[in-house]
């Protein structure tokens, strides 16, 4: 165990964090989606420390974060990758491409592809620039737990296991990046996320879909159980069902959709817009998880494409 430094992100602390990363240490940093747990992506020992700190299975590859140029990391760049990066980078879009030899096996879990993204958050960008090397970074939480959208979530989950956390405030998107495999034609949506499917498809046409279906393991991280609070989570389309649970005597936290009941600390009225819903989802779940409840019930939002990323995460919570 070590002491984890919690630093407000500024020019000095970003410089210090880069020194730690150069020395092979782990530093958590904010992105526009969720906090990432960074290590030098070209240093296999440093990357293996990420797996140890998270308790992450070695079979689950990590995303490599770049400033912009990734030509060293791939063996070919499909034209559609260029189209997508021109339109959506920097931003919450991760592209899976054929890896080059420069990428250590531990990053790709020994596979033939590497996932790459250029984050938009200014702290993430400055950190990558200060390092001068790409950063391997999964979400900064213990494996299978909820992703962190605030520095305090990272501290609670990984405090004592990593060197430092750069605090850049709450993450605006609040949900992980959209992962698209551009080695297939058409490209395949591996994980719905913060980049809108409608906006992506407006540029590249319909993608093949496999993500969002429980049990499909094309993207190795898409394990059935992932993103979970410790409190058991149930789903409901029916407010009556929740009221029955409440009369049971159970302490129930409720993510309401629409004004189903008077809001309180543990009855949270969730936004009716998918971006706003994503922005607060993990934060609300972290709060309810800390409240020592018997169960959390989620009233399900609509099922259309705009809500696919939300349904994907909710479906992996138990
Ligand atoms: O928004 C995000 O993507 C955040 C921030 C920190 O950038 N990162 C993140 O990382 O969510 P992680 O490790 O929690 O999720 C990465 C996902 C996993 O589902 C993983 O299996 C998939 O990307 N992935 C990584 N490399 C891959 C590859 N070569 N092929 C297919 N899927 C890959
Ligand atoms: Mg994760």
GROMACS .gro file of N, CA and C in nm, residues 21-176:
model
  468
   21UNK      N    1   0.455   0.927  -1.458
   21UNK     CA    2   0.423   0.835  -1.568
   21UNK      C    3   0.550   0.792  -1.641
   22UNK      N    4   0.645   0.885  -1.657
   22UNK     CA    5   0.773   0.851  -1.723
   22UNK      C    6   0.849   0.747  -1.643
   23UNK      N    7   0.829   0.752  -1.509
   23UNK     CA    8   0.899   0.656  -1.421
   23UNK      C    9   0.824   0.523  -1.411
   24UNK      N   10   0.716   0.507  -1.487
   24UNK     CA   11   0.645   0.378  -1.488
   24UNK      C   12   0.533   0.367  -1.385
   25UNK      N   13   0.497   0.481  -1.321
   25UNK     CA   14   0.391   0.479  -1.219
   25UNK      C   15   0.253   0.498  -1.282
   26UNK      N   16   0.150   0.482  -1.199
   26UNK     CA   17   0.011   0.496  -1.244
   26UNK      C   18  -0.048   0.628  -1.195
   27UNK      N   19  -0.113   0.701  -1.284
   27UNK     CA   20  -0.179   0.827  -1.249
   27UNK      C   21  -0.319   0.828  -1.309
   28UNK      N   22  -0.419   0.859  -1.227
   28UNK     CA   23  -0.557   0.873  -1.278
   28UNK      C   24  -0.578   1.017  -1.323
   29UNK      N   25  -0.651   1.033  -1.431
   29UNK     CA   26  -0.673   1.167  -1.487
   29UNK      C   27  -0.813   1.177  -1.546
   30UNK      N   28  -0.867   1.302  -1.552
   30UNK     CA   29  -1.002   1.319  -1.606
   30UNK      C   30  -1.004   1.313  -1.758
   31UNK      N   31  -1.108   1.255  -1.814
   31UNK     CA   32  -1.136   1.271  -1.956
   31UNK      C   33  -1.280   1.323  -1.964
   32UNK      N   34  -1.326   1.354  -2.083
   32UNK     CA   35  -1.464   1.404  -2.096
   32UNK      C   36  -1.566   1.293  -2.069
   33UNK      N   37  -1.524   1.166  -2.071
   33UNK     CA   38  -1.618   1.055  -2.048
   33UNK      C   39  -1.620   1.014  -1.901
   34UNK      N   40  -1.510   0.950  -1.857
   34UNK     CA   41  -1.493   0.906  -1.719
   34UNK      C   42  -1.345   0.925  -1.685
   35UNK      N   43  -1.306   0.911  -1.559
   35UNK     CA   44  -1.164   0.918  -1.524
   35UNK      C   45  -1.093   0.793  -1.576
   36UNK      N   46  -0.971   0.812  -1.627
   36UNK     CA   47  -0.891   0.700  -1.676
   36UNK      C   48  -0.775   0.674  -1.582
   37UNK      N   49  -0.727   0.547  -1.580
   37UNK     CA   50  -0.609   0.512  -1.501
   37UNK      C   51  -0.493   0.494  -1.599
   38UNK      N   52  -0.403   0.595  -1.602
   38UNK     CA   53  -0.304   0.601  -1.707
   38UNK      C   54  -0.170   0.537  -1.671
   39UNK      N   55  -0.107   0.482  -1.775
   39UNK     CA   56   0.033   0.435  -1.768
   39UNK      C   57   0.092   0.454  -1.907
   40UNK      N   58   0.225   0.460  -1.915
   40UNK     CA   59   0.293   0.468  -2.045
   40UNK      C   60   0.256   0.346  -2.129
   41UNK      N   61   0.186   0.367  -2.240
   41UNK     CA   62   0.135   0.256  -2.321
   41UNK      C   63   0.247   0.177  -2.387
   42UNK      N   64   0.369   0.235  -2.395
   42UNK     CA   65   0.479   0.165  -2.463
   42UNK      C   66   0.567   0.090  -2.363
   43UNK      N   67   0.531   0.095  -2.235
   43UNK     CA   68   0.609   0.031  -2.128
   43UNK      C   69   0.525  -0.084  -2.070
   44UNK      N   70   0.558  -0.207  -2.111
   44UNK     CA   71   0.469  -0.318  -2.073
   44UNK      C   72   0.464  -0.338  -1.922
   45UNK      N   73   0.575  -0.310  -1.853
   45UNK     CA   74   0.572  -0.325  -1.706
   45UNK      C   75   0.474  -0.226  -1.644
   46UNK      N   76   0.478  -0.102  -1.692
   46UNK     CA   77   0.387   0.001  -1.638
   46UNK      C   78   0.242  -0.040  -1.665
   47UNK      N   79   0.214  -0.089  -1.787
   47UNK     CA   80   0.076  -0.126  -1.821
   47UNK      C   81   0.031  -0.245  -1.735
   48UNK      N   82   0.124  -0.337  -1.707
   48UNK     CA   83   0.081  -0.452  -1.626
   48UNK      C   84   0.043  -0.407  -1.484
   49UNK      N   85   0.098  -0.295  -1.438
   49UNK     CA   86   0.058  -0.241  -1.307
   49UNK      C   87  -0.089  -0.196  -1.307
   50UNK      N   88  -0.138  -0.150  -1.423
   50UNK     CA   89  -0.281  -0.113  -1.433
   50UNK      C   90  -0.367  -0.236  -1.402
   51UNK      N   91  -0.331  -0.349  -1.464
   51UNK     CA   92  -0.410  -0.471  -1.445
   51UNK      C   93  -0.408  -0.515  -1.299
   52UNK      N   94  -0.289  -0.501  -1.235
   52UNK     CA   95  -0.279  -0.540  -1.094
   52UNK      C   96  -0.364  -0.446  -1.006
   53UNK      N   97  -0.355  -0.315  -1.029
   53UNK     CA   98  -0.426  -0.219  -0.944
   53UNK      C   99  -0.578  -0.235  -0.957
   54UNK      N  100  -0.626  -0.266  -1.079
   54UNK     CA  101  -0.770  -0.277  -1.102
   54UNK      C  102  -0.825  -0.416  -1.070
   55UNK      N  103  -0.734  -0.517  -1.065
   55UNK     CA  104  -0.782  -0.655  -1.059
   55UNK      C  105  -0.847  -0.692  -1.191
   56UNK      N  106  -0.792  -0.640  -1.301
   56UNK     CA  107  -0.851  -0.659  -1.435
   56UNK      C  108  -0.796  -0.787  -1.496
   57UNK      N  109  -0.882  -0.871  -1.557
   57UNK     CA  110  -0.830  -0.991  -1.622
   57UNK      C  111  -0.737  -0.953  -1.739
   58UNK      N  112  -0.628  -1.027  -1.754
   58UNK     CA  113  -0.528  -0.997  -1.859
   58UNK      C  114  -0.586  -1.014  -1.998
   59UNK      N  115  -0.704  -1.077  -2.008
   59UNK     CA  116  -0.769  -1.100  -2.138
   59UNK      C  117  -0.846  -0.977  -2.187
   60UNK      N  118  -0.853  -0.872  -2.105
   60UNK     CA  119  -0.931  -0.752  -2.143
   60UNK      C  120  -0.837  -0.639  -2.184
   61UNK      N  121  -0.828  -0.610  -2.315
   61UNK     CA  122  -0.732  -0.509  -2.362
   61UNK      C  123  -0.770  -0.367  -2.318
   62UNK      N  124  -0.671  -0.277  -2.319
   62UNK     CA  125  -0.697  -0.139  -2.275
   62UNK      C  126  -0.686  -0.042  -2.393
   63UNK      N  127  -0.753   0.074  -2.377
   63UNK     CA  128  -0.753   0.177  -2.480
   63UNK      C  129  -0.625   0.260  -2.469
   64UNK      N  130  -0.567   0.294  -2.585
   64UNK     CA  131  -0.449   0.381  -2.588
   64UNK      C  132  -0.495   0.523  -2.624
   65UNK      N  133  -0.456   0.620  -2.539
   65UNK     CA  134  -0.497   0.760  -2.557
   65UNK      C  135  -0.383   0.839  -2.619
   66UNK      N  136  -0.415   0.905  -2.731
   66UNK     CA  137  -0.313   0.980  -2.805
   66UNK      C  138  -0.354   1.126  -2.816
   67UNK      N  139  -0.254   1.210  -2.847
   67UNK     CA  140  -0.284   1.350  -2.872
   67UNK      C  141  -0.360   1.359  -3.004
   68UNK      N  142  -0.306   1.300  -3.108
   68UNK     CA  143  -0.375   1.297  -3.237
   68UNK      C  144  -0.315   1.188  -3.326
   69UNK      N  145  -0.183   1.193  -3.343
   69UNK     CA  146  -0.117   1.102  -3.437
   69UNK      C  147  -0.103   0.963  -3.374
   70UNK      N  148  -0.145   0.862  -3.448
   70UNK     CA  149  -0.133   0.726  -3.396
   70UNK      C  150  -0.067   0.634  -3.498
   71UNK      N  151  -0.004   0.695  -3.602
   71UNK     CA  152   0.045   0.614  -3.714
   71UNK      C  153   0.145   0.507  -3.670
   72UNK      N  154   0.221   0.533  -3.563
   72UNK     CA  155   0.317   0.435  -3.510
   72UNK      C  156   0.252   0.312  -3.449
   73UNK      N  157   0.127   0.329  -3.410
   73UNK     CA  158   0.063   0.225  -3.328
   73UNK      C  159  -0.015   0.124  -3.411
   74UNK      N  160  -0.036   0.156  -3.540
   74UNK     CA  161  -0.118   0.069  -3.625
   74UNK      C  162  -0.038   0.023  -3.747
   75UNK      N  163  -0.079  -0.091  -3.805
   75UNK     CA  164  -0.008  -0.139  -3.924
   75UNK      C  165  -0.077  -0.089  -4.051
   76UNK      N  166  -0.204  -0.052  -4.040
   76UNK     CA  167  -0.270   0.016  -4.152
   76UNK      C  168  -0.381   0.106  -4.100
   77UNK      N  169  -0.409   0.213  -4.178
   77UNK     CA  170  -0.516   0.305  -4.142
   77UNK      C  171  -0.624   0.297  -4.248
   78UNK      N  172  -0.737   0.232  -4.219
   78UNK     CA  173  -0.844   0.227  -4.319
   78UNK      C  174  -0.896   0.369  -4.347
   79UNK      N  175  -0.931   0.401  -4.473
   79UNK     CA  176  -0.979   0.536  -4.504
   79UNK      C  177  -1.093   0.581  -4.412
   80UNK      N  178  -1.177   0.487  -4.371
   80UNK     CA  179  -1.291   0.526  -4.287
   80UNK      C  180  -1.244   0.575  -4.149
   81UNK      N  181  -1.126   0.528  -4.106
   81UNK     CA  182  -1.071   0.576  -3.978
   81UNK      C  183  -1.039   0.724  -3.989
   82UNK      N  184  -0.982   0.762  -4.104
   82UNK     CA  185  -0.949   0.903  -4.125
   82UNK      C  186  -1.075   0.989  -4.127
   83UNK      N  187  -1.178   0.939  -4.196
   83UNK     CA  188  -1.306   1.012  -4.199
   83UNK      C  189  -1.358   1.033  -4.057
   84UNK      N  190  -1.355   0.927  -3.977
   84UNK     CA  191  -1.409   0.937  -3.841
   84UNK      C  192  -1.325   1.029  -3.753
   85UNK      N  193  -1.193   1.018  -3.763
   85UNK     CA  194  -1.110   1.104  -3.676
   85UNK      C  195  -1.122   1.250  -3.718
   86UNK      N  196  -1.136   1.275  -3.850
   86UNK     CA  197  -1.155   1.414  -3.894
   86UNK      C  198  -1.281   1.475  -3.833
   87UNK      N  199  -1.387   1.394  -3.825
   87UNK     CA  200  -1.515   1.447  -3.774
   87UNK      C  201  -1.527   1.443  -3.623
   88UNK      N  202  -1.470   1.344  -3.556
   88UNK     CA  203  -1.507   1.320  -3.415
   88UNK      C  204  -1.391   1.329  -3.315
   89UNK      N  205  -1.269   1.349  -3.361
   89UNK     CA  206  -1.156   1.364  -3.267
   89UNK      C  207  -1.115   1.509  -3.255
   90UNK      N  208  -1.070   1.556  -3.141
   90UNK     CA  209  -1.071   1.481  -3.016
   90UNK      C  210  -1.213   1.464  -2.966
   91UNK      N  211  -1.238   1.351  -2.900
   91UNK     CA  212  -1.373   1.325  -2.851
   91UNK      C  213  -1.391   1.181  -2.806
   92UNK      N  214  -1.516   1.147  -2.767
   92UNK     CA  215  -1.541   1.018  -2.702
   92UNK      C  216  -1.563   0.903  -2.800
   93UNK      N  217  -1.476   0.892  -2.900
   93UNK     CA  218  -1.484   0.785  -2.999
   93UNK      C  219  -1.354   0.706  -2.998
   94UNK      N  220  -1.364   0.575  -2.975
   94UNK     CA  221  -1.247   0.487  -2.975
   94UNK      C  222  -1.252   0.399  -3.100
   95UNK      N  223  -1.139   0.392  -3.172
   95UNK     CA  224  -1.134   0.312  -3.295
   95UNK      C  225  -1.044   0.190  -3.275
   96UNK      N  226  -1.093   0.076  -3.315
   96UNK     CA  227  -1.013  -0.048  -3.310
   96UNK      C  228  -0.953  -0.071  -3.448
   97UNK      N  229  -0.818  -0.082  -3.450
   97UNK     CA  230  -0.745  -0.100  -3.577
   97UNK      C  231  -0.640  -0.209  -3.562
   98UNK      N  232  -0.579  -0.250  -3.677
   98UNK     CA  233  -0.472  -0.350  -3.668
   98UNK      C  234  -0.351  -0.287  -3.601
   99UNK      N  235  -0.295  -0.354  -3.503
   99UNK     CA  236  -0.185  -0.299  -3.424
   99UNK      C  237  -0.053  -0.306  -3.499
  100UNK      N  238   0.042  -0.222  -3.458
  100UNK     CA  239   0.179  -0.237  -3.506
  100UNK      C  240   0.259  -0.314  -3.400
  101UNK      N  241   0.386  -0.344  -3.434
  101UNK     CA  242   0.470  -0.420  -3.340
  101UNK      C  243   0.510  -0.336  -3.219
  102UNK      N  244   0.496  -0.206  -3.233
  102UNK     CA  245   0.538  -0.116  -3.125
  102UNK      C  246   0.448  -0.129  -3.001
  103UNK      N  247   0.326  -0.178  -3.022
  103UNK     CA  248   0.230  -0.184  -2.911
  103UNK      C  249   0.256  -0.312  -2.830
  104UNK      N  250   0.283  -0.299  -2.700
  104UNK     CA  251   0.309  -0.419  -2.619
  104UNK      C  252   0.187  -0.512  -2.613
  105UNK      N  253   0.214  -0.643  -2.603
  105UNK     CA  254   0.107  -0.743  -2.596
  105UNK      C  255   0.010  -0.719  -2.482
  106UNK      N  256   0.062  -0.670  -2.370
  106UNK     CA  257  -0.023  -0.654  -2.253
  106UNK      C  258  -0.135  -0.552  -2.280
  107UNK      N  259  -0.109  -0.456  -2.369
  107UNK     CA  260  -0.209  -0.353  -2.404
  107UNK      C  261  -0.325  -0.415  -2.482
  108UNK      N  262  -0.291  -0.506  -2.574
  108UNK     CA  263  -0.393  -0.562  -2.665
  108UNK      C  264  -0.444  -0.697  -2.617
  109UNK      N  265  -0.399  -0.739  -2.500
  109UNK     CA  266  -0.431  -0.873  -2.449
  109UNK      C  267  -0.387  -0.980  -2.549
  110UNK      N  268  -0.276  -0.951  -2.618
  110UNK     CA  269  -0.219  -1.048  -2.711
  110UNK      C  270  -0.292  -1.052  -2.846
  111UNK      N  271  -0.395  -0.971  -2.863
  111UNK     CA  272  -0.475  -0.975  -2.987
  111UNK      C  273  -0.412  -0.897  -3.100
  112UNK      N  274  -0.469  -0.909  -3.221
  112UNK     CA  275  -0.412  -0.844  -3.340
  112UNK      C  276  -0.452  -0.698  -3.357
  113UNK      N  277  -0.537  -0.645  -3.268
  113UNK     CA  278  -0.586  -0.508  -3.284
  113UNK      C  279  -0.554  -0.423  -3.162
  114UNK      N  280  -0.560  -0.291  -3.183
  114UNK     CA  281  -0.541  -0.198  -3.071
  114UNK      C  282  -0.653  -0.094  -3.077
  115UNK      N  283  -0.702  -0.053  -2.960
  115UNK     CA  284  -0.808   0.048  -2.951
  115UNK      C  285  -0.744   0.183  -2.920
  116UNK      N  286  -0.781   0.286  -2.998
  116UNK     CA  287  -0.715   0.416  -2.986
  116UNK      C  288  -0.819   0.527  -2.976
  117UNK      N  289  -0.792   0.623  -2.886
  117UNK     CA  290  -0.880   0.741  -2.882
  117UNK      C  291  -0.802   0.865  -2.845
  118UNK      N  292  -0.850   0.979  -2.894
  118UNK     CA  293  -0.790   1.108  -2.865
  118UNK      C  294  -0.890   1.185  -2.779
  119UNK      N  295  -0.866   1.193  -2.647
  119UNK     CA  296  -0.965   1.255  -2.558
  119UNK      C  297  -0.971   1.406  -2.576
  120UNK      N  298  -1.089   1.463  -2.549
  120UNK     CA  299  -1.108   1.608  -2.567
  120UNK      C  300  -1.077   1.688  -2.440
  121UNK      N  301  -1.076   1.622  -2.325
  121UNK     CA  302  -1.059   1.697  -2.200
  121UNK      C  303  -0.922   1.767  -2.197
  122UNK      N  304  -0.920   1.897  -2.165
  122UNK     CA  305  -0.792   1.970  -2.170
  122UNK      C  306  -0.684   1.910  -2.077
  123UNK      N  307  -0.723   1.858  -1.961
  123UNK     CA  308  -0.623   1.800  -1.871
  123UNK      C  309  -0.563   1.673  -1.933
  124UNK      N  310  -0.648   1.591  -1.990
  124UNK     CA  311  -0.598   1.469  -2.056
  124UNK      C  312  -0.504   1.506  -2.170
  125UNK      N  313  -0.541   1.605  -2.247
  125UNK     CA  314  -0.459   1.646  -2.361
  125UNK      C  315  -0.323   1.700  -2.315
  126UNK      N  316  -0.328   1.788  -2.213
  126UNK     CA  317  -0.201   1.844  -2.164
  126UNK      C  318  -0.111   1.735  -2.105
  127UNK      N  319  -0.173   1.638  -2.038
  127UNK     CA  320  -0.094   1.530  -1.978
  127UNK      C  321  -0.025   1.446  -2.086
  128UNK      N  322  -0.100   1.410  -2.189
  128UNK     CA  323  -0.041   1.330  -2.298
  128UNK      C  324   0.073   1.409  -2.364
  129UNK      N  325   0.050   1.539  -2.385
  129UNK     CA  326   0.155   1.622  -2.448
  129UNK      C  327   0.278   1.631  -2.358
  130UNK      N  328   0.257   1.646  -2.227
  130UNK     CA  329   0.371   1.657  -2.135
  130UNK      C  330   0.450   1.526  -2.129
  131UNK      N  331   0.382   1.415  -2.146
  131UNK     CA  332   0.450   1.284  -2.142
  131UNK      C  333   0.530   1.261  -2.270
  132UNK      N  334   0.472   1.295  -2.384
  132UNK     CA  335   0.538   1.265  -2.511
  132UNK      C  336   0.524   1.120  -2.553
  133UNK      N  337   0.443   1.043  -2.482
  133UNK     CA  338   0.412   0.904  -2.523
  133UNK      C  339   0.262   0.883  -2.502
  134UNK      N  340   0.205   0.783  -2.572
  134UNK     CA  341   0.061   0.758  -2.553
  134UNK      C  342   0.032   0.696  -2.417
  135UNK      N  343  -0.088   0.717  -2.368
  135UNK     CA  344  -0.126   0.664  -2.236
  135UNK      C  345  -0.228   0.552  -2.250
  136UNK      N  346  -0.191   0.433  -2.201
  136UNK     CA  347  -0.289   0.326  -2.187
  136UNK      C  348  -0.376   0.364  -2.069
  137UNK      N  349  -0.508   0.361  -2.086
  137UNK     CA  350  -0.594   0.400  -1.974
  137UNK      C  351  -0.733   0.337  -1.983
  138UNK      N  352  -0.759   0.239  -1.898
  138UNK     CA  353  -0.897   0.195  -1.879
  138UNK      C  354  -0.964   0.290  -1.779
  139UNK      N  355  -1.093   0.272  -1.755
  139UNK     CA  356  -1.159   0.352  -1.652
  139UNK      C  357  -1.091   0.326  -1.517
  140UNK      N  358  -1.085   0.430  -1.432
  140UNK     CA  359  -1.005   0.425  -1.309
  140UNK      C  360  -1.087   0.371  -1.191
  141UNK      N  361  -1.129   0.244  -1.205
  141UNK     CA  362  -1.207   0.179  -1.100
  141UNK      C  363  -1.158   0.036  -1.087
  142UNK      N  364  -1.190  -0.031  -0.972
  142UNK     CA  365  -1.163  -0.174  -0.962
  142UNK      C  366  -1.248  -0.245  -1.067
  143UNK      N  367  -1.194  -0.354  -1.121
  143UNK     CA  368  -1.261  -0.428  -1.228
  143UNK      C  369  -1.403  -0.466  -1.187
  144UNK      N  370  -1.497  -0.455  -1.278
  144UNK     CA  371  -1.642  -0.482  -1.266
  144UNK      C  372  -1.719  -0.376  -1.187
  145UNK      N  373  -1.648  -0.282  -1.121
  145UNK     CA  374  -1.720  -0.179  -1.044
  145UNK      C  375  -1.762  -0.064  -1.134
  146UNK      N  376  -1.835   0.030  -1.075
  146UNK     CA  377  -1.880   0.148  -1.149
  146UNK      C  378  -1.763   0.234  -1.193
  147UNK      N  379  -1.772   0.291  -1.312
  147UNK     CA  380  -1.668   0.384  -1.357
  147UNK      C  381  -1.677   0.515  -1.278
  148UNK      N  382  -1.563   0.583  -1.259
  148UNK     CA  383  -1.560   0.707  -1.183
  148UNK      C  384  -1.584   0.829  -1.271
  149UNK      N  385  -1.668   0.919  -1.224
  149UNK     CA  386  -1.689   1.045  -1.295
  149UNK      C  387  -1.642   1.164  -1.212
  150UNK      N  388  -1.585   1.136  -1.094
  150UNK     CA  389  -1.526   1.241  -1.009
  150UNK      C  390  -1.399   1.183  -0.947
  151UNK      N  391  -1.305   1.274  -0.913
  151UNK     CA  392  -1.178   1.229  -0.851
  151UNK      C  393  -1.205   1.151  -0.723
  152UNK      N  394  -1.307   1.192  -0.646
  152UNK     CA  395  -1.333   1.121  -0.519
  152UNK      C  396  -1.378   0.976  -0.544
  153UNK      N  397  -1.445   0.950  -0.657
  153UNK     CA  398  -1.480   0.811  -0.689
  153UNK      C  399  -1.354   0.727  -0.711
  154UNK      N  400  -1.254   0.788  -0.777
  154UNK     CA  401  -1.128   0.716  -0.803
  154UNK      C  402  -1.059   0.687  -0.670
  155UNK      N  403  -1.056   0.788  -0.584
  155UNK     CA  404  -0.987   0.772  -0.455
  155UNK      C  405  -1.051   0.659  -0.375
  156UNK      N  406  -1.184   0.654  -0.375
  156UNK     CA  407  -1.255   0.551  -0.300
  156UNK      C  408  -1.223   0.412  -0.354
  157UNK      N  409  -1.212   0.400  -0.486
  157UNK     CA  410  -1.194   0.269  -0.548
  157UNK      C  411  -1.047   0.225  -0.551
  158UNK      N  412  -0.956   0.320  -0.578
  158UNK     CA  413  -0.816   0.282  -0.603
  158UNK      C  414  -0.717   0.348  -0.508
  159UNK      N  415  -0.768   0.422  -0.409
  159UNK     CA  416  -0.679   0.487  -0.312
  159UNK      C  417  -0.587   0.383  -0.248
  160UNK      N  418  -0.457   0.415  -0.236
  160UNK     CA  419  -0.361   0.320  -0.180
  160UNK      C  420  -0.303   0.225  -0.284
  161UNK      N  421  -0.359   0.224  -0.405
  161UNK     CA  422  -0.311   0.130  -0.508
  161UNK      C  423  -0.245   0.201  -0.625
  162UNK      N  424  -0.256   0.334  -0.631
  162UNK     CA  425  -0.198   0.409  -0.744
  162UNK      C  426  -0.123   0.530  -0.690
  163UNK      N  427  -0.041   0.593  -0.773
  163UNK     CA  428   0.044   0.701  -0.723
  163UNK      C  429  -0.028   0.832  -0.704
  164UNK      N  430  -0.109   0.871  -0.802
  164UNK     CA  431  -0.169   1.005  -0.794
  164UNK      C  432  -0.298   1.012  -0.875
  165UNK      N  433  -0.379   1.111  -0.838
  165UNK     CA  434  -0.503   1.140  -0.911
  165UNK      C  435  -0.501   1.290  -0.943
  166UNK      N  436  -0.522   1.323  -1.070
  166UNK     CA  437  -0.541   1.463  -1.108
  166UNK      C  438  -0.690   1.493  -1.103
  167UNK      N  439  -0.728   1.589  -1.019
  167UNK     CA  440  -0.870   1.623  -1.005
  167UNK      C  441  -0.905   1.734  -1.104
  168UNK      N  442  -0.986   1.702  -1.203
  168UNK     CA  443  -1.029   1.802  -1.302
  168UNK      C  444  -1.178   1.826  -1.292
  169UNK      N  445  -1.239   1.795  -1.177
  169UNK     CA  446  -1.383   1.814  -1.161
  169UNK      C  447  -1.462   1.701  -1.224
  170UNK      N  448  -1.595   1.713  -1.223
  170UNK     CA  449  -1.679   1.606  -1.277
  170UNK      C  450  -1.667   1.594  -1.429
  171UNK      N  451  -1.680   1.470  -1.480
  171UNK     CA  452  -1.670   1.446  -1.625
  171UNK      C  453  -1.802   1.486  -1.691
  172UNK      N  454  -1.794   1.556  -1.804
  172UNK     CA  455  -1.918   1.609  -1.864
  172UNK      C  456  -2.005   1.502  -1.929
  173UNK      N  457  -1.944   1.406  -1.999
  173UNK     CA  458  -2.028   1.305  -2.067
  173UNK      C  459  -2.079   1.203  -1.967
  174UNK      N  460  -1.993   1.159  -1.874
  174UNK     CA  461  -2.036   1.072  -1.766
  174UNK      C  462  -2.050   0.925  -1.802
  175UNK      N  463  -2.026   0.890  -1.926
  175UNK     CA  464  -2.036   0.751  -1.970
  175UNK      C  465  -1.918   0.727  -2.066
  176UNK      N  466  -1.872   0.601  -2.079
  176UNK     CA  467  -1.751   0.573  -2.154
  176UNK      C  468  -1.767   0.601  -2.304
   0.00000   0.00000   0.00000
